[in-house]
PDB file of C-alpha atoms in Angstrom:
ATOM      1  CA  MET A 339     -12.080   9.782   3.647  1.00 60.00           C
ATOM      2  CA  LEU A 340     -14.376   6.868   3.210  1.00 66.00           C
ATOM      3  CA  LEU A 341     -16.276   5.876   6.356  1.00 77.00           C
ATOM      4  CA  LEU A 342     -17.314   2.410   5.232  1.00 90.00           C
ATOM      5  CA  ARG A 343     -14.739   0.831   3.020  1.00 95.00           C
ATOM      6  CA  LYS A 344     -13.770  -2.529   1.565  1.00 96.00           C
ATOM      7  CA  ARG A 345     -10.236  -3.432   0.534  1.00 96.00           C
ATOM      8  CA  LEU A 346      -9.768  -3.823  -3.184  1.00 97.00           C
ATOM      9  CA  MET A 347      -6.049  -4.506  -3.210  1.00 96.00           C
ATOM     10  CA  MET A 348      -3.009  -4.987  -1.024  1.00 93.00           C
ATOM     11  CA  ASP A 349       0.400  -5.047  -2.712  1.00 91.00           C
ATOM     12  CA  THR A 350       4.025  -3.972  -2.339  1.00 89.00           C
ATOM     13  CA  ASN A 351       4.273  -2.955  -5.988  1.00 91.00           C
ATOM     14  CA  ALA A 352       3.855   0.849  -6.497  1.00 92.00           C
ATOM     15  CA  GLN A 353       3.330   0.361 -10.226  1.00 96.00           C
ATOM     16  CA  GLU A 354       0.347  -1.933  -9.572  1.00 95.00           C
ATOM     17  CA  LEU A 355      -1.093   0.685  -7.184  1.00 96.00           C
ATOM     18  CA  ALA A 356      -0.700   3.390  -9.927  1.00 97.00           C
ATOM     19  CA  ARG A 357      -2.395   1.074 -12.471  1.00 97.00           C
ATOM     20  CA  VAL A 358      -5.391   0.478 -10.169  1.00 97.00           C
ATOM     21  CA  LYS A 359      -5.683   4.180  -9.251  1.00 98.00           C
ATOM     22  CA  GLN A 360      -5.629   5.141 -12.948  1.00 98.00           C
ATOM     23  CA  ILE A 361      -8.469   2.728 -13.765  1.00 98.00           C
ATOM     24  CA  LEU A 362     -10.554   3.883 -10.803  1.00 98.00           C
ATOM     25  CA  ASP A 363      -9.969   7.554 -11.598  1.00 98.00           C
ATOM     26  CA  LYS A 364     -10.986   6.936 -15.227  1.00 98.00           C
ATOM     27  CA  ASN A 365     -14.219   5.355 -14.087  1.00 98.00           C
ATOM     28  CA  GLY A 366     -15.100   7.863 -11.370  1.00 98.00           C
ATOM     29  CA  ILE A 367     -14.731   5.450  -8.450  1.00 97.00           C
ATOM     30  CA  ARG A 368     -13.518   7.076  -5.227  1.00 96.00           C
ATOM     31  CA  TYR A 369     -10.837   5.317  -3.213  1.00 97.00           C
ATOM     32  CA  GLU A 370      -8.578   5.663  -0.290  1.00 96.00           C
ATOM     33  CA  VAL A 371      -4.983   4.436  -0.049  1.00 96.00           C
ATOM     34  CA  LYS A 372      -3.187   3.418   3.120  1.00 94.00           C
ATOM     35  CA  THR A 373       0.583   3.030   2.955  1.00 92.00           C
ATOM     36  CA  THR A 374       2.576   1.320   5.731  1.00 86.00           C
ATOM     37  CA  VAL A 375       6.070   0.001   6.026  1.00 78.00           C
ATOM     38  CA  SER A 376       6.792  -3.714   6.359  1.00 67.00           C
ATOM     39  CA  ASP A 377       9.178  -3.225   9.227  1.00 65.00           C
ATOM     40  CA  ASN A 378       7.941  -2.677  12.753  1.00 64.00           C
ATOM     41  CA  VAL A 379       9.522  -0.369  15.328  1.00 61.00           C
ATOM     42  CA  LEU A 380      11.737  -3.088  16.802  1.00 67.00           C
ATOM     43  CA  SER A 381      13.294  -4.096  13.470  1.00 63.00           C
ATOM     44  CA  ARG A 382      13.894  -0.422  12.563  1.00 62.00           C
ATOM     45  CA  SER A 383      15.531   0.127  15.884  1.00 67.00           C
ATOM     46  CA  PHE A 384      17.714  -2.966  15.437  1.00 63.00           C
ATOM     47  CA  ASN A 385      18.744  -1.857  11.898  1.00 59.00           C
ATOM     48  CA  ALA A 386      19.621   1.632  13.143  1.00 62.00           C
ATOM     49  CA  LYS A 387      21.758   0.204  15.985  1.00 64.00           C
ATOM     50  CA  ALA A 388      23.435  -2.319  13.628  1.00 62.00           C
ATOM     51  CA  ALA A 389      24.276   0.446  11.182  1.00 59.00           C
ATOM     52  CA  GLU A 390      25.818   2.440  13.972  1.00 63.00           C
ATOM     53  CA  THR A 391      27.866  -0.551  15.069  1.00 65.00           C
ATOM     54  CA  VAL A 392      29.336  -1.317  11.664  1.00 60.00           C
ATOM     55  CA  ARG A 393      29.665   2.386  10.776  1.00 57.00           C
ATOM     56  CA  THR A 394      27.432   2.391   7.724  1.00 53.00           C
ATOM     57  CA  THR A 395      24.234   4.227   6.846  1.00 53.00           C
ATOM     58  CA  TYR A 396      20.862   3.118   8.130  1.00 45.00           C
ATOM     59  CA  SER A 397      19.521   2.877   4.573  1.00 51.00           C
ATOM     60  CA  ALA A 398      22.184   0.290   3.748  1.00 49.00           C
ATOM     61  CA  MET A 399      21.060  -1.848   6.696  1.00 45.00           C
ATOM     62  CA  ALA A 400      17.279  -1.451   6.275  1.00 52.00           C
ATOM     63  CA  THR A 401      15.335  -3.744   4.008  1.00 58.00           C
ATOM     64  CA  GLN A 402      12.185  -1.786   4.369  1.00 63.00           C
ATOM     65  CA  THR A 403       9.419  -2.185   1.817  1.00 77.00           C
ATOM     66  CA  TYR A 404       6.109  -0.401   1.548  1.00 83.00           C
ATOM     67  CA  LEU A 405       2.701  -2.078   1.742  1.00 87.00           C
ATOM     68  CA  TYR A 406      -0.032  -0.357  -0.221  1.00 92.00           C
ATOM     69  CA  GLN A 407      -3.717  -0.982   0.575  1.00 95.00           C
ATOM     70  CA  LEU A 408      -6.495   0.527  -1.549  1.00 97.00           C
ATOM     71  CA  PHE A 409     -10.043   0.752  -0.345  1.00 97.00           C
ATOM     72  CA  VAL A 410     -13.377   1.603  -2.088  1.00 97.00           C
ATOM     73  CA  LYS A 411     -16.928   1.917  -0.874  1.00 96.00           C
ATOM     74  CA  PRO A 412     -18.629  -1.445  -0.369  1.00 96.00           C
ATOM     75  CA  GLY A 413     -21.189  -0.524  -3.046  1.00 96.00           C
ATOM     76  CA  ASP A 414     -18.427   0.098  -5.634  1.00 97.00           C
ATOM     77  CA  HIS A 415     -16.338  -2.953  -4.758  1.00 97.00           C
ATOM     78  CA  ALA A 416     -17.862  -5.442  -7.300  1.00 97.00           C
ATOM     79  CA  ARG A 417     -17.634  -2.956 -10.135  1.00 97.00           C
ATOM     80  CA  ALA A 418     -14.133  -1.852  -9.196  1.00 97.00           C
ATOM     81  CA  LYS A 419     -12.908  -5.452  -8.932  1.00 97.00           C
ATOM     82  CA  LYS A 420     -14.342  -6.284 -12.418  1.00 97.00           C
ATOM     83  CA  LEU A 421     -12.696  -3.130 -13.913  1.00 97.00           C
ATOM     84  CA  VAL A 422      -9.340  -3.742 -12.292  1.00 97.00           C
ATOM     85  CA  TYR A 423      -9.034  -7.532 -12.337  1.00 95.00           C
ATOM     86  CA  GLY A 424     -11.706  -8.634 -14.818  1.00 93.00           C
ATOM     87  CA  LYS A 425     -13.482 -10.729 -12.182  1.00 72.00           C
TER      88      LYS A 425
END
């Protein structure tokens, strides 16, 4: 785990995350990924209750997406950004 970290990317696209990770791996840059869901506890609870009411599955009611955040060491950030985004 990186103690000091700086966010390089935040995206909902798993393919973009894979692309960035591949570039960083190829260039020996360590990173950390944090994955969260876009829904909070209240909306998940609401979707579960609504699914129960209309007698369908929770997965059919949920519109949950994942949010991927990728962090690198502050000293690696400029190099990583240039490799990944050309900036």
